[in-house]
Amino acid sequence: ANRNEGQRPALHFTPKIGFMNDPNGLVYSKGVWHLYYQLNDRNLVAGHPEWGHATSTDLLTWKWHEKAIKAPSDHESIFSGCCVVDCNNTSGEFDESTGSDDRIVAIYTLHTQGHQTQDIAFSSDGGYIFTPYKHNPVLDIGWADFRDPKVLWHALSNQWVMVVAKCHQFKVGFYGSPDLVHWHHLSDFEGAGVRGYQYEMPNLVEVPFDDDNQRKKWVLFLSIGPGAPLGGSFTQYYVGEFDGTNFTSDDNYLRTADLGKDWYAAQTWFNSPDGKAYGIGWASNWQYCNRVPAERYRSAMSLPRKFTVREVPLNANTKSLSLISRPIDLSIARLPSNDAAMVYTNGSAKISPSIDVIYQRHMQGSTGAFEFKLNIKSVTSPARVTVDIANPSGRSVQLNFVVDDQGMFISMDRGRIRTGSSWDHPLFDDKVCMWVPSTQTVYDVHVIIDVYVCELFAIDGAYAFTNTFFLQDGVASTLTVSQEVTDTEVFDVYELCPLAS
Ligand code: FRU
């Protein structure tokens, strides 16, 4: 058996049992981060989703709760959607005695074969128990594929605004409402970029500038699958303007929110504190999610991320305002015994005349979770850095970085020859790759490994790369970094551990 099936990631959210996909209903209220999610608790594969529920106060420790929204019958499912805080009781459905922060409204898709409608449910206890609205649906255009509503309060036009996927029309529908019950059509957005088979999970959010919290830009996330450039499903985004009726994209570039294979259906938290934009993605891919190794539950969420926007060079001549993704701060999960202060440079042991091992560390714990940073500087082109992440049986996953005057090429080898995984799937690619154009002399990289999830961030959040991997015979515990003709620093290496909940 594949041993790491039994070990859960230390910090990435996993469901207690059953099959999980999209994050849903992300809402922050009264110091609590709510995470609902597509959950099929009858089986380990997709089918008959309802809303699972978990909460956190630090975005790293999660508490499982009872299912929040259940399907009314076996032939209906509760598909993806969102939550808002109706603090002013615009819906008129809340008792005046309900605390304003406890008035949570879920807006989701009720799926039946051949028909999808937008329905709502009310919670008066801050998001734990929901009662479906008596007069559902609140939005029905008679279509089979019309789903995944995400709602925000648009203060300038004094209305609720819903974005919802018109999946096979390749449009994002915009609807407005004064009360979450009556919805009218505002506009449709037709995006450039990849269309694939269908649009899913649109998410409109105002995102602050990296260097100025007061300045904001509208970002529209859009999930697409199948038909992703790397195969299966992926998350695209647009940066633009929203005037209360229309969304217009600033440019027509194809923008990918995460260049790995395992970051889908991303959503942001309604009411993220301090005007910031926090979100999370599903760390899997529809191409193989039903078949990855699993025993009691299947799949994990990514770490929560903080989003900003910043000008990023696309090449030597073009810059463009881009989504910046940073994982939330992990310092509270770092094991105390660390050598964070140490910076290793140049050669402790030579493998060959040109290859130096510059860093090796055996982790003390067996959490399978650690993080590290690299600053890669090319001395002569092409330069190469290899990061080997191995378990005690010598099974490993490897990250390769090749830097030349064109840029940095990153690949991850998660193939069976290296990992020894007994699990075989023709579409679970051996190598996943990402490209960072050359616009700097030093390439900074931040990597988080957590049992079977690898999240990589480069150039201070300008590039994100999330991929799962499956090691045979136990979790990784040794980190080895070697280099050829680079001047590379390895630093901020920390073992990570689950926090008591
Ligand atoms: C995206 C998605 C959504 C749908 C849900 C069903 O991954 O296909 O469009 O609401 O999953 O579980």
mmCIF file with all atom_site columns, C-alpha atoms and ligand atoms in Angstrom, residues 19-24 38-39 46-50 77-81 109 111 116 147-149 165 167 198-202 223 225 233 264-265 282 286, ligand 1:
data_model
loop_
_atom_site.group_PDB
_atom_site.id
_atom_site.type_symbol
_atom_site.label_atom_id
_atom_site.label_alt_id
_atom_site.label_comp_id
_atom_site.label_asym_id
_atom_site.label_entity_id
_atom_site.label_seq_id
_atom_site.pdbx_PDB_ins_code
_atom_site.Cartn_x
_atom_site.Cartn_y
_atom_site.Cartn_z
_atom_site.occupancy
_atom_site.B_iso_or_equiv
_atom_site.pdbx_formal_charge
_atom_site.auth_seq_id
_atom_site.auth_comp_id
_atom_site.auth_asym_id
_atom_site.auth_atom_id
_atom_site.pdbx_PDB_model_num
ATOM   1  C CA . PHE A 1 19  ? -14.475 13.066 -1.393  1.00 0.00 ? 19  PHE A CA 1
ATOM   2  C CA . MET A 1 20  ? -13.827 16.805 -1.346  1.00 0.00 ? 20  MET A CA 1
ATOM   3  C CA . ASN A 1 21  ? -13.590 19.283 -4.214  1.00 0.00 ? 21  ASN A CA 1
ATOM   4  C CA . ASP A 1 22  ? -14.219 23.047 -4.429  1.00 0.00 ? 22  ASP A CA 1
ATOM   5  C CA . PRO A 1 23  ? -14.000 25.466 -1.513  1.00 0.00 ? 23  PRO A CA 1
ATOM   6  C CA . ASN A 1 24  ? -17.420 27.061 -0.995  1.00 0.00 ? 24  ASN A CA 1
ATOM   7  C CA . GLN A 1 38  ? -18.023 20.276 -1.871  1.00 0.00 ? 38  GLN A CA 1
ATOM   8  C CA . LEU A 1 39  ? -18.274 16.981 -0.012  1.00 0.00 ? 39  LEU A CA 1
ATOM   9  C CA . ALA A 1 46  ? -17.140 12.712 -6.912  1.00 0.00 ? 46  ALA A CA 1
ATOM   10 C CA . GLY A 1 47  ? -20.924 12.433 -6.948  1.00 0.00 ? 47  GLY A CA 1
ATOM   11 C CA . HIS A 1 48  ? -23.797 13.784 -4.869  1.00 0.00 ? 48  HIS A CA 1
ATOM   12 C CA . PRO A 1 49  ? -21.973 16.771 -3.330  1.00 0.00 ? 49  PRO A CA 1
ATOM   13 C CA . GLU A 1 50  ? -23.297 18.663 -0.326  1.00 0.00 ? 50  GLU A CA 1
ATOM   14 C CA . SER A 1 77  ? -27.041 17.934 -5.112  1.00 0.00 ? 77  SER A CA 1
ATOM   15 C CA . ILE A 1 78  ? -25.778 21.097 -3.484  1.00 0.00 ? 78  ILE A CA 1
ATOM   16 C CA . PHE A 1 79  ? -23.178 22.416 -5.918  1.00 0.00 ? 79  PHE A CA 1
ATOM   17 C CA . SER A 1 80  ? -20.706 25.225 -5.352  1.00 0.00 ? 80  SER A CA 1
ATOM   18 C CA . GLY A 1 81  ? -21.553 28.678 -4.098  1.00 0.00 ? 81  GLY A CA 1
ATOM   19 C CA . THR A 1 109 ? -26.444 25.988 -7.084  1.00 0.00 ? 109 THR A CA 1
ATOM   20 C CA . HIS A 1 111 ? -28.231 20.692 -9.265  1.00 0.00 ? 111 HIS A CA 1
ATOM   21 C CA . GLN A 1 116 ? -29.275 24.115 -12.362 1.00 0.00 ? 116 GLN A CA 1
ATOM   22 C CA . ARG A 1 147 ? -23.779 27.545 -11.695 1.00 0.00 ? 147 ARG A CA 1
ATOM   23 C CA . ASP A 1 148 ? -21.351 28.534 -8.944  1.00 0.00 ? 148 ASP A CA 1
ATOM   24 C CA . PRO A 1 149 ? -22.691 31.917 -7.741  1.00 0.00 ? 149 PRO A CA 1
ATOM   25 C CA . ALA A 1 165 ? -20.905 30.751 -14.761 1.00 0.00 ? 165 ALA A CA 1
ATOM   26 C CA . CYS A 1 167 ? -20.575 27.337 -18.462 1.00 0.00 ? 167 CYS A CA 1
ATOM   27 C CA . GLN A 1 198 ? -16.587 24.945 -19.708 1.00 0.00 ? 198 GLN A CA 1
ATOM   28 C CA . TYR A 1 199 ? -16.366 27.925 -17.377 1.00 0.00 ? 199 TYR A CA 1
ATOM   29 C CA . GLU A 1 200 ? -16.805 27.225 -13.657 1.00 0.00 ? 200 GLU A CA 1
ATOM   30 C CA . MET A 1 201 ? -16.392 29.025 -10.318 1.00 0.00 ? 201 MET A CA 1
ATOM   31 C CA . PRO A 1 202 ? -16.156 32.727 -11.218 1.00 0.00 ? 202 PRO A CA 1
ATOM   32 C CA . SER A 1 223 ? -11.924 28.153 -13.384 1.00 0.00 ? 223 SER A CA 1
ATOM   33 C CA . GLY A 1 225 ? -11.805 22.472 -17.211 1.00 0.00 ? 225 GLY A CA 1
ATOM   34 C CA . SER A 1 233 ? -8.547  21.914 -14.909 1.00 0.00 ? 233 SER A CA 1
ATOM   35 C CA . TYR A 1 264 ? -8.539  24.713 -8.911  1.00 0.00 ? 264 TYR A CA 1
ATOM   36 C CA . ALA A 1 265 ? -11.890 26.355 -8.205  1.00 0.00 ? 265 ALA A CA 1
ATOM   37 C CA . TRP A 1 282 ? -8.635  22.928 -4.219  1.00 0.00 ? 282 TRP A CA 1
ATOM   38 C CA . TRP A 1 286 ? -10.451 16.840 -12.297 1.00 0.00 ? 286 TRP A CA 1
HETATM 39 C C1 . FRU B 2 .   ? -15.983 22.777 -10.104 1.00 0.00 ? 1   FRU B C1 1
HETATM 40 C C2 . FRU B 2 .   ? -17.365 22.147 -10.100 1.00 0.00 ? 1   FRU B C2 1
HETATM 41 C C3 . FRU B 2 .   ? -18.428 23.230 -10.025 1.00 0.00 ? 1   FRU B C3 1
HETATM 42 C C4 . FRU B 2 .   ? -19.590 22.502 -9.420  1.00 0.00 ? 1   FRU B C4 1
HETATM 43 C C5 . FRU B 2 .   ? -18.917 21.540 -8.472  1.00 0.00 ? 1   FRU B C5 1
HETATM 44 C C6 . FRU B 2 .   ? -19.615 20.217 -8.351  1.00 0.00 ? 1   FRU B C6 1
HETATM 45 O O1 . FRU B 2 .   ? -14.976 21.926 -9.686  1.00 0.00 ? 1   FRU B O1 1
HETATM 46 O O2 . FRU B 2 .   ? -17.530 21.337 -11.252 1.00 0.00 ? 1   FRU B O2 1
HETATM 47 O O3 . FRU B 2 .   ? -18.704 23.834 -11.257 1.00 0.00 ? 1   FRU B O3 1
HETATM 48 O O4 . FRU B 2 .   ? -20.465 23.366 -8.775  1.00 0.00 ? 1   FRU B O4 1
HETATM 49 O O5 . FRU B 2 .   ? -17.602 21.345 -8.953  1.00 0.00 ? 1   FRU B O5 1
HETATM 50 O O6 . FRU B 2 .   ? -19.052 19.452 -7.321  1.00 0.00 ? 1   FRU B O6 1
#
